[in-house]
Short mmCIF file of C-alpha atoms in Angstrom, two decimals:
data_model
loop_
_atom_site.label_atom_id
_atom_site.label_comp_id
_atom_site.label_asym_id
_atom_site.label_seq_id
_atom_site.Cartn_x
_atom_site.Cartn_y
_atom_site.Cartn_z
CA UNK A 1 0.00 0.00 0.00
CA UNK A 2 1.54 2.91 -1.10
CA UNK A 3 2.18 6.13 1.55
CA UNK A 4 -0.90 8.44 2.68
CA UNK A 5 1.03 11.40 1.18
CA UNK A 6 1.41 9.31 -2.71
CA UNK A 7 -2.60 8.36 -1.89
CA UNK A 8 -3.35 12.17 -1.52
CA UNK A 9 -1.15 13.92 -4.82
CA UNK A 10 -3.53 12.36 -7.36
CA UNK A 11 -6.59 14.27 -5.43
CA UNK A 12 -4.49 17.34 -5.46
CA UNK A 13 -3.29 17.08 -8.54
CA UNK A 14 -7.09 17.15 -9.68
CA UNK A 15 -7.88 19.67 -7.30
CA UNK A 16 -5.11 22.50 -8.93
CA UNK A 17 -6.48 21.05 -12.47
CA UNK A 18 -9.90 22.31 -11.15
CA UNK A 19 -8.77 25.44 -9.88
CA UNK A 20 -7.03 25.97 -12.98
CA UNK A 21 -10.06 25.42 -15.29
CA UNK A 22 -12.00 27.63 -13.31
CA UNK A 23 -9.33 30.53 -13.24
CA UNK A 24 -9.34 29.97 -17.24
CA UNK A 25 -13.08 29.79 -18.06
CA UNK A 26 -13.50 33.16 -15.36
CA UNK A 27 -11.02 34.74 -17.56
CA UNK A 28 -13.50 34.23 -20.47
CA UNK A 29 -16.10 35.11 -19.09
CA UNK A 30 -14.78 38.46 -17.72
CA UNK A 31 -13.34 39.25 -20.86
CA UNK A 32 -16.47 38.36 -22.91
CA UNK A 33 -18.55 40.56 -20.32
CA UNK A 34 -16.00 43.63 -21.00
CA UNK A 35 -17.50 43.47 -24.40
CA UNK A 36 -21.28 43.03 -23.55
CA UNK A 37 -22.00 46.92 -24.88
CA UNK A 38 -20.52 46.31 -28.11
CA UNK A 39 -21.85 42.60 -28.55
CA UNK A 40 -25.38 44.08 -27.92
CA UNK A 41 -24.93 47.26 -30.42
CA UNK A 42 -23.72 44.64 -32.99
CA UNK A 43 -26.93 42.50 -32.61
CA UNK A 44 -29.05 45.65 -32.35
CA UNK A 45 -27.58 46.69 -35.90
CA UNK A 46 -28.33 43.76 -37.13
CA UNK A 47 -31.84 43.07 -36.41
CA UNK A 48 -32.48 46.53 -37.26
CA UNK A 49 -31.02 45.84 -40.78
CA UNK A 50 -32.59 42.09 -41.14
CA UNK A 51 -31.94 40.43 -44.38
CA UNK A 52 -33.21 37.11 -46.15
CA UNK A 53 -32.00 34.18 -47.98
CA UNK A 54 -28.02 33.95 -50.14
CA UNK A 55 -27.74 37.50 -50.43
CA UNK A 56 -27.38 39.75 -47.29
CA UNK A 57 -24.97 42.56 -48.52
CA UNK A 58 -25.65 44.95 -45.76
CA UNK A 59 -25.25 42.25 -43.23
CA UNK A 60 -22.22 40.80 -44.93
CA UNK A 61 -20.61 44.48 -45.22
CA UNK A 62 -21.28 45.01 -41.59
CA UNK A 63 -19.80 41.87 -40.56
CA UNK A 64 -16.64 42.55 -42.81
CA UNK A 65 -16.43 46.32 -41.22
CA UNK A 66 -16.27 45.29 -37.64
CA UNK A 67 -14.11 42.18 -38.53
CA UNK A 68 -11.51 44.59 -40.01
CA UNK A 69 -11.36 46.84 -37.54
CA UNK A 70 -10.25 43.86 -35.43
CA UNK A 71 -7.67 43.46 -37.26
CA UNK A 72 -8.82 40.34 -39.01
CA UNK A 73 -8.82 39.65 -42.81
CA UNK A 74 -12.32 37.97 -43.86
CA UNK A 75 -12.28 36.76 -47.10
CA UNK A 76 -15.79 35.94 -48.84
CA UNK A 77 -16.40 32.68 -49.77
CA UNK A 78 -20.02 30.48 -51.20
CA UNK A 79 -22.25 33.80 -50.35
CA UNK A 80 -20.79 34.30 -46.64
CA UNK A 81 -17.74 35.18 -45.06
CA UNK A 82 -15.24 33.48 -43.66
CA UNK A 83 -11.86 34.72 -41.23
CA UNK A 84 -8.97 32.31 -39.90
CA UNK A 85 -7.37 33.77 -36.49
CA UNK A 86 -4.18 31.89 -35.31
CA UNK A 87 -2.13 29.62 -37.63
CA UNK A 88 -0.47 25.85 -37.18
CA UNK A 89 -1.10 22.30 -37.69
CA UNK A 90 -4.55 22.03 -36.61
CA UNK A 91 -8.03 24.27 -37.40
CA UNK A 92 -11.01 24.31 -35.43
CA UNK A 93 -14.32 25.97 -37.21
CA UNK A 94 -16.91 28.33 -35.53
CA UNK A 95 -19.62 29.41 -36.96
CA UNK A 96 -22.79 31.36 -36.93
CA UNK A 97 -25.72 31.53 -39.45
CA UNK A 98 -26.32 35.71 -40.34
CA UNK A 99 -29.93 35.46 -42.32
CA UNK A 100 -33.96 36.43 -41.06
CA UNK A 101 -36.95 35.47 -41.87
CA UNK A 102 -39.98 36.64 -43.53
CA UNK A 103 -41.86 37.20 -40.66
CA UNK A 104 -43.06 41.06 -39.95
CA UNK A 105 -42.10 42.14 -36.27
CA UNK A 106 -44.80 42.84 -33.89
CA UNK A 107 -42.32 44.15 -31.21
CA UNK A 108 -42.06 47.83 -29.97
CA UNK A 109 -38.23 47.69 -30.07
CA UNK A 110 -36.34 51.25 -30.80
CA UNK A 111 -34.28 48.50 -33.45
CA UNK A 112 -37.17 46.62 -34.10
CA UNK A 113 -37.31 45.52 -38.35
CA UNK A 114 -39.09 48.14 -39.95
CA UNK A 115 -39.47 45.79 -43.51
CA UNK A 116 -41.28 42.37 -43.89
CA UNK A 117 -38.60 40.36 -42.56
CA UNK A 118 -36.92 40.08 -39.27
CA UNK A 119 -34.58 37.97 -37.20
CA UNK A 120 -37.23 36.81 -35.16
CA UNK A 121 -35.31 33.50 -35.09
CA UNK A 122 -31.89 35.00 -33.83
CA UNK A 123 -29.55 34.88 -36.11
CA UNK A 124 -28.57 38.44 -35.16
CA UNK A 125 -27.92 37.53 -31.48
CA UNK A 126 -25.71 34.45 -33.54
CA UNK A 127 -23.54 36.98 -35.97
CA UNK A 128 -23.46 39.19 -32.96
CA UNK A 129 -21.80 36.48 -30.28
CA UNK A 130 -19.42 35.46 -33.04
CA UNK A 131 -17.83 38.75 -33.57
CA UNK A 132 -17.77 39.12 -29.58
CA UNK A 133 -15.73 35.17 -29.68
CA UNK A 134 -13.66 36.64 -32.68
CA UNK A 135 -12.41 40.23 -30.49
CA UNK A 136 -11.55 37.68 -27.72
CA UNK A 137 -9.44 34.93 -30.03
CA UNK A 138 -7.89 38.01 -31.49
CA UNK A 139 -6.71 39.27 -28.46
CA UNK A 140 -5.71 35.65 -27.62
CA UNK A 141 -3.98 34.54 -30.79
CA UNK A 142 -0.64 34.77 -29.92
CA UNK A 143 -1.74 31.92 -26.82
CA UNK A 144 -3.38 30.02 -29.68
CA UNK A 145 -1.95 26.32 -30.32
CA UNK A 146 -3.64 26.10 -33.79
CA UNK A 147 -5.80 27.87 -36.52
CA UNK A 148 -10.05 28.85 -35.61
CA UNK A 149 -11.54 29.80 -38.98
CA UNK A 150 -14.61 32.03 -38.22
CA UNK A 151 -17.91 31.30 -40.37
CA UNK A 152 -20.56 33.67 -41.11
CA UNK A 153 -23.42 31.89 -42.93
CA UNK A 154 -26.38 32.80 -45.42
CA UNK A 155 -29.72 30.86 -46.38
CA UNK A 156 -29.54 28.87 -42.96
CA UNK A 157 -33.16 29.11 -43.17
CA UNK A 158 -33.18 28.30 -46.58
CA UNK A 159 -31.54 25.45 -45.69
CA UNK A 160 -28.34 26.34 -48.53
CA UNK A 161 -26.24 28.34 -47.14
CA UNK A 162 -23.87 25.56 -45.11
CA UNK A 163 -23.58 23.56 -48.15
CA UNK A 164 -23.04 26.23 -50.40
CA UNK A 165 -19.74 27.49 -48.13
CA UNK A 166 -19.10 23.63 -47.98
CA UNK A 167 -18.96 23.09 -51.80
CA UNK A 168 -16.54 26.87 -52.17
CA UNK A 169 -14.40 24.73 -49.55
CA UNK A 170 -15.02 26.39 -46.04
CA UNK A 171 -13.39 22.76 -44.96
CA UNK A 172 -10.23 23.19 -46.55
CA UNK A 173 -6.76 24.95 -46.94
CA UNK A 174 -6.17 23.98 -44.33
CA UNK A 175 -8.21 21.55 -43.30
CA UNK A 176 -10.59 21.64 -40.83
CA UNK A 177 -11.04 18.87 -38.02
CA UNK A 178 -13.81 19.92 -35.84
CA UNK A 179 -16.98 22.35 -35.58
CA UNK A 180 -19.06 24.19 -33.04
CA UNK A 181 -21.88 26.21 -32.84
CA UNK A 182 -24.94 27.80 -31.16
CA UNK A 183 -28.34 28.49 -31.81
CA UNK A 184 -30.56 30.95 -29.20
CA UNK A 185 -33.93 29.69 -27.98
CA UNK A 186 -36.56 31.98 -26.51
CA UNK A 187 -38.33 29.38 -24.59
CA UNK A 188 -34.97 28.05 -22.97
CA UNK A 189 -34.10 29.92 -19.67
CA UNK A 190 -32.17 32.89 -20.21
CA UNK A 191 -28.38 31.63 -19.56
CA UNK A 192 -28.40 27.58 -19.96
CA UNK A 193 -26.52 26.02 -22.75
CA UNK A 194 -27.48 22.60 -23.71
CA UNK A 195 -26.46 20.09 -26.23
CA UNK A 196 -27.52 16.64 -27.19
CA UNK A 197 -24.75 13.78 -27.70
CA UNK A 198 -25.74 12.19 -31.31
CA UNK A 199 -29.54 12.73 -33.36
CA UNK A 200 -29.26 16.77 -32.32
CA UNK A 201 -32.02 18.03 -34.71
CA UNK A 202 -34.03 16.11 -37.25
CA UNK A 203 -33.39 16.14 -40.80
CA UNK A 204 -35.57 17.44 -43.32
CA UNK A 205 -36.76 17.07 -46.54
CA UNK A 206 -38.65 19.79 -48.44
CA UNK A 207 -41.10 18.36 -50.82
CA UNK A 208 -43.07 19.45 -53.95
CA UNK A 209 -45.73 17.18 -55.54
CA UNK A 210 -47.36 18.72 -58.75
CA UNK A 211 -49.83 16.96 -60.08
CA UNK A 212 -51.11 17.51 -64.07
CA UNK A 213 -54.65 16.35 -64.83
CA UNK A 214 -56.83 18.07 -67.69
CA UNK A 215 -59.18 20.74 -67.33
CA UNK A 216 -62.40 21.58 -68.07
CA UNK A 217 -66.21 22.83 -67.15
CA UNK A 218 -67.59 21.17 -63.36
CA UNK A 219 -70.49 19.91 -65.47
CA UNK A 220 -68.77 17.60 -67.76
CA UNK A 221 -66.56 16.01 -65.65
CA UNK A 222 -66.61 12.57 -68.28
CA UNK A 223 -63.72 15.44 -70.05
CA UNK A 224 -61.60 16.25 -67.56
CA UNK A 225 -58.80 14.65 -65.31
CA UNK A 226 -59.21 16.16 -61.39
CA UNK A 227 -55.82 16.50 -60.30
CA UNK A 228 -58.24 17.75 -57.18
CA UNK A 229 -59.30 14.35 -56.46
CA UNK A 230 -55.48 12.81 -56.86
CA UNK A 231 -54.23 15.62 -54.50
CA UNK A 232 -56.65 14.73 -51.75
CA UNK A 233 -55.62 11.13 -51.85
CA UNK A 234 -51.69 11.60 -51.72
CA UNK A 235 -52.57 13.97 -48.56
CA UNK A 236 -54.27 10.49 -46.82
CA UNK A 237 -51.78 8.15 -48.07
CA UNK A 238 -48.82 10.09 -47.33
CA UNK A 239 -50.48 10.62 -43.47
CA UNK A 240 -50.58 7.08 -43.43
CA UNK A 241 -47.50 6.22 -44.13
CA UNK A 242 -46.32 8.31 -40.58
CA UNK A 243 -49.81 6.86 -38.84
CA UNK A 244 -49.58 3.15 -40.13
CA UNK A 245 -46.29 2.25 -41.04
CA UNK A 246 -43.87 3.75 -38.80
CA UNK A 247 -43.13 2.44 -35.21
CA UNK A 248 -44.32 3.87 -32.16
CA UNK A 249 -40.12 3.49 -31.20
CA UNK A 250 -39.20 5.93 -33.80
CA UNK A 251 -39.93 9.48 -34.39
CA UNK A 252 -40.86 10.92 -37.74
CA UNK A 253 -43.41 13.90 -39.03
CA UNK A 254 -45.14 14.57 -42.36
CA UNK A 255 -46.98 17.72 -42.58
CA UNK A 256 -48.40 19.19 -45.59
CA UNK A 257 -48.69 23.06 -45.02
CA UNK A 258 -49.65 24.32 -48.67
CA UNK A 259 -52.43 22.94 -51.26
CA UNK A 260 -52.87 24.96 -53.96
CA UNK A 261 -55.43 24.44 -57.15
CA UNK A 262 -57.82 25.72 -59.11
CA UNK A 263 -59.32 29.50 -59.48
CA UNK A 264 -62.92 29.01 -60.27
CA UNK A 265 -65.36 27.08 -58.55
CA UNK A 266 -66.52 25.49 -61.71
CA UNK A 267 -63.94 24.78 -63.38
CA UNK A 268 -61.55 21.40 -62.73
CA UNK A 269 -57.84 22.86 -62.73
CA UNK A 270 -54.95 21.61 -65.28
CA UNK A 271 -53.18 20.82 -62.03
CA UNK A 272 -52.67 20.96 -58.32
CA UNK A 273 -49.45 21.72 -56.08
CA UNK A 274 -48.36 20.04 -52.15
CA UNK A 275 -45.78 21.45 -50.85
CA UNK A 276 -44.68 19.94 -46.78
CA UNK A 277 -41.74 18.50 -45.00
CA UNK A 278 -40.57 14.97 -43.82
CA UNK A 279 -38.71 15.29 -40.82
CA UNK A 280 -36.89 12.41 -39.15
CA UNK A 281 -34.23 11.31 -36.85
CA UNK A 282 -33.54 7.95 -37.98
CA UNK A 283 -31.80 7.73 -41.41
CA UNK A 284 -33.79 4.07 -42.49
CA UNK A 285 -36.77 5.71 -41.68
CA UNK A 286 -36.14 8.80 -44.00
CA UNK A 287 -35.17 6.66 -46.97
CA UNK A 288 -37.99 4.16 -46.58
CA UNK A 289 -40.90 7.02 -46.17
CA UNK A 290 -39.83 8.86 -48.99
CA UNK A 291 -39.71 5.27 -51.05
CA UNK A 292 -42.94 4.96 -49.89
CA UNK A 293 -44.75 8.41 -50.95
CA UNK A 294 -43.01 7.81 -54.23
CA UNK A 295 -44.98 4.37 -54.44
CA UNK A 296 -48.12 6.37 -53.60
CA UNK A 297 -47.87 8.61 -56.17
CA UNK A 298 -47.12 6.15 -59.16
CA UNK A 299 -50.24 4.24 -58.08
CA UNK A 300 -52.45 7.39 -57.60
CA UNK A 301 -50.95 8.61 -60.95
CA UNK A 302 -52.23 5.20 -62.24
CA UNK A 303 -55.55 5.20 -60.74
CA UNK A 304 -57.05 8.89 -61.61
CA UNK A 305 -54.63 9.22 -64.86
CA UNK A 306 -52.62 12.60 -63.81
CA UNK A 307 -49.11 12.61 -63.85
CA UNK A 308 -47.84 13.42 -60.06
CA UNK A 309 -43.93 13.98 -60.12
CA UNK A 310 -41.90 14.36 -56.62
CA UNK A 311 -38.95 17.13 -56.30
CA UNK A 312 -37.01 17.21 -53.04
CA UNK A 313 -34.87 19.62 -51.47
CA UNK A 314 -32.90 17.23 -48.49
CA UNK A 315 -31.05 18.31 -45.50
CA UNK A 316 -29.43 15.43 -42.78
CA UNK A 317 -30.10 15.25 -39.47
CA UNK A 318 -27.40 16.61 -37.14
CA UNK A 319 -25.28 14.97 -34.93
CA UNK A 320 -23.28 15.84 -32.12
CA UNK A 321 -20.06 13.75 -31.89
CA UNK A 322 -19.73 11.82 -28.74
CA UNK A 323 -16.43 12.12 -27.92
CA UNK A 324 -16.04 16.06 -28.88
CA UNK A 325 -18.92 17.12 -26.23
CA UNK A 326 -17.75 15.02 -23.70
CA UNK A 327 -13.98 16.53 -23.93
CA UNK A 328 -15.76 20.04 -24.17
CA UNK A 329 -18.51 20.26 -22.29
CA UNK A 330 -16.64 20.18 -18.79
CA UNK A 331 -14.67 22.95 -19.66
CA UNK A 332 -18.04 25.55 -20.77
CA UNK A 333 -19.11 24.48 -17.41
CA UNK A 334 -16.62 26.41 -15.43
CA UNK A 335 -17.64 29.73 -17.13
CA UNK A 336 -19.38 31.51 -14.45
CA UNK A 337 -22.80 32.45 -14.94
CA UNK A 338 -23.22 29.77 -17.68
CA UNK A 339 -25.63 26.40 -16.84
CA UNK A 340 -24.11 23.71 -18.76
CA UNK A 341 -26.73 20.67 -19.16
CA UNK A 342 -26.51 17.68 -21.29
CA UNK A 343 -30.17 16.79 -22.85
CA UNK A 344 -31.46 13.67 -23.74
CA UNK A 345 -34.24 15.10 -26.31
CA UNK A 346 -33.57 15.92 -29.60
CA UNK A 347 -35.12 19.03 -31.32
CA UNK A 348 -37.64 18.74 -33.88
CA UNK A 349 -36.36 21.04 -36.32
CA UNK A 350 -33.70 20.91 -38.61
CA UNK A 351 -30.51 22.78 -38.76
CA UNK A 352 -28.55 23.03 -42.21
CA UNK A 353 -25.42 23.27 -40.07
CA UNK A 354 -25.91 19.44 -40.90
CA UNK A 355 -23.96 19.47 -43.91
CA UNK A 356 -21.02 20.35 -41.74
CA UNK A 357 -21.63 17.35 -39.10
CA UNK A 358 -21.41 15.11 -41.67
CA UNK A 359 -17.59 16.02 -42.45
CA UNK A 360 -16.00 16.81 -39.12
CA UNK A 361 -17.09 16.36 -35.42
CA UNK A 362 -19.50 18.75 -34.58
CA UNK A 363 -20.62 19.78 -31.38
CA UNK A 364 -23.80 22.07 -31.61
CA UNK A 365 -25.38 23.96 -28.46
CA UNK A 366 -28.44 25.83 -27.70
CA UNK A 367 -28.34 29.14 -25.49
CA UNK A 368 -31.11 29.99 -23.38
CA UNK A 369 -32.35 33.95 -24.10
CA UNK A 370 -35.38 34.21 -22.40
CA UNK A 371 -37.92 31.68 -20.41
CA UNK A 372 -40.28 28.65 -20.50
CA UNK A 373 -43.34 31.10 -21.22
CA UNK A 374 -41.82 33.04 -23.66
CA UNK A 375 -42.99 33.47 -27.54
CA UNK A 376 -40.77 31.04 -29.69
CA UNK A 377 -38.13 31.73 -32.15
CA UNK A 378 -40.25 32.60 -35.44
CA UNK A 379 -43.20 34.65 -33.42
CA UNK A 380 -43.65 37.90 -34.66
CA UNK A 381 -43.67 39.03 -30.83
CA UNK A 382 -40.13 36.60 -29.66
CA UNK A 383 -38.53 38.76 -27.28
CA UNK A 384 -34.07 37.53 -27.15
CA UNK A 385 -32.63 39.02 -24.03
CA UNK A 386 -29.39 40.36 -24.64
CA UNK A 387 -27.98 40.22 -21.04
CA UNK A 388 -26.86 37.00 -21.31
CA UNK A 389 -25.00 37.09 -25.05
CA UNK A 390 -22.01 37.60 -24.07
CA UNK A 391 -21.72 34.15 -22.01
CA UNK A 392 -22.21 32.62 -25.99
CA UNK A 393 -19.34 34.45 -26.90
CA UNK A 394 -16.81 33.02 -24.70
CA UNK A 395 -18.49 29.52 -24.62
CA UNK A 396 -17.69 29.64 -28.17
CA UNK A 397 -14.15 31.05 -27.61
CA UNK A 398 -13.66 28.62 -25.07
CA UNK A 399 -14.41 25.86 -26.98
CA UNK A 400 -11.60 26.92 -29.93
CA UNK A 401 -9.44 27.00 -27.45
CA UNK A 402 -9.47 23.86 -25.28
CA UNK A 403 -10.18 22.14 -28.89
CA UNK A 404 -6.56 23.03 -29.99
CA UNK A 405 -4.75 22.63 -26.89
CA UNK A 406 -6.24 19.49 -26.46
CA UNK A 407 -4.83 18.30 -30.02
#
């Protein structure tokens, strides 16, 4: 048995280890919270200025300003922006999605939107906490043990602007080994940043069904070919494919939130349009219920004699790597002011930052801005506190950090 005094080093070792990662995340944190003022006027710019879709040139000319006056050299790249800090063998991503939505505010905010579309999902609060995480890795590069490469997205809700900066190479020269970001939730308690080891968010497919029949008057129907009636049975057989055929074990949703035919309530349209989404978390599931509505419509087509043709617009389902939260997530937990909680629930909606999890380890987190009671990210009336923003800005700094000295 080996002396008291060997028995007690490990525990003391541990202890200084401790001490030290709470000393470091503090440092963050105090740092991050210096910057708080500027943080919030970036985000309040920003949502006053809202933008949609691939092309946000007065958000991407903002974002290049105060990256410059950093002292940073962004570089655009696949309709966003992108900005390495630090240099060496190894290159950690960050990133944050910069587009709104069409969605008309109903806030009395001095910066509220003043134009049909707002960021009344966030995204400002996003662009906003990454600059704040790129003044602090600035300031820190010289510390740095490797390269972070800062990236400012379109068409997140879109769902094109992560694979458009992936196919212009956002991965490469150098190459990238590991991603993080962060996504604000209204409904989450202000402060608390959570993540979910594995199925994150579900993926999504975006479908279109058109259907082509032949028109004509509503009293000879013996002429015409209802794409009407072959609509209205793809709507039940597609909800029975979710209903019938999918177990109770596995989670999976098929809505259908636009039906659009016809002008004239006597005569039978030329053809009809659904438009919904598949969303899943299990990747059999996806492949076999899209199979399946495919099926449907080549025996509907059969049946009523339209032609029904299926076009798809596909995004994966995220997934947190394992291993990168759990070497991670101790470390955001020592950031004072910060409640670091591992969740066992996935979130139903998708998150184009998919693209990227299927290259490199990704670990994605949510940050709390507001409470349980609160109107959701896409209300006209969500309400992001700001107090709280600058705790995503170091988590994210953090992260870089422990990433590349943990290489």
């Amino acid at each position: 048995m080996p002396p008291i005094s060997e028995m007690a080093m490990p525990r003391r070792l541990a202890a200084l280890f401790g001490h030290l990662l709470k000393v470091i995340g503090m440092n963050f944190e105090k740092e991050a919270q210096a910057l708080q003022q500027q943080i919030t006027a970036d985000r309040r710019y920003l949502h006053a200025h809202a933008e949609f879709g691939m092309e946000l040139p007065e958000t991407a000319a903002y974002v290049t300003k105060r990256l410059k006056e950093m002292g940073c050299a962004p570089v655009s790249l696949g309709g966003g922006i992108i900005c390495d800090i630090g240099s060496g063998d190894h290159t950690v991503l960050l990133r944050a999605d910069m587009d709104a939505l069409k969605v008309i505010e109903d806030n009395d905010l001095s910066f509220r939107s003043q134009t049909e579309i707002s960021h009344m999902c966030g995204h400002d609060l996003h662009t906003a906490m990454l600059l704040g995480a790129a003044k602090l890795l600035k300031e820190y590069e010289p510390k740095l043990k490797g390269r972070v490469r800062l990236m400012f997205q379109p068409g997140e809700e879109v769902m094109a602007g992560a694979k458009s900066m992936l196919d212009a190479g956002v991965l490469e020269n150098p190459g990238v080994e590991a991603a993080f970001s962060l996504h604000v939730f209204t409904t989450l308690e202000n402060g608390v940043l959570s993540y979910k080891v594995g199925n994150a968010f579900s993926s999504i497919d975006i479908f279109k069904i058109r259907i082509e029949g032949k028109g004509g008057h509503g009293s000879a129907l013996e002429y015409t070919v209802d794409p009407i009636k072959a609509a209205m049975l793809i709507y039940q057989g597609i909800e029975g494919v979710v209903a019938r055929e999918t177990s109770m074990f596995h989670s999976a949703t098929c809505s259908i939130g636009h039906f659009e035919a016809g002008t004239m309530y006597n005569v039978i349209p030329e053809s009809a349009l659904l438009e919904g989404t598949l969303r899943c978390f299990d990747d059999d599931d996806r492949e076999r219920i899209l199979e399946r509505i495919q099926h449907i419509l080549d025996g509907i087509s059969q049946a009523t004699g339209t032609i029904c043709t299926l076009k798809t617009m596909s995004t994966p389902s995220l997934k947190n790597d394992p291993v990168l939260c759990e070497s991670i997530a101790p470390y955001l937990s020592e950031i004072q002011g910060l409640q670091v909680m591992e969740t066992t629930e996935p979130a139903s909606g998708s998150e184009d930052f998919a693209f990227i999890s299927e290259k490199v380890p990704t670990m994605y987190m949510i940050l709390g801005v507001g409470n349980q009671n609160a109107a959701p990210n896409h209300n006209a009336r969500a309400i992001f506190a700001e107090d709280k923003m600058y705790l995503g800005s170091a988590a994210m700094a953090l992260a870089a950090v422990k990433y590349l000295e943990n290489c």
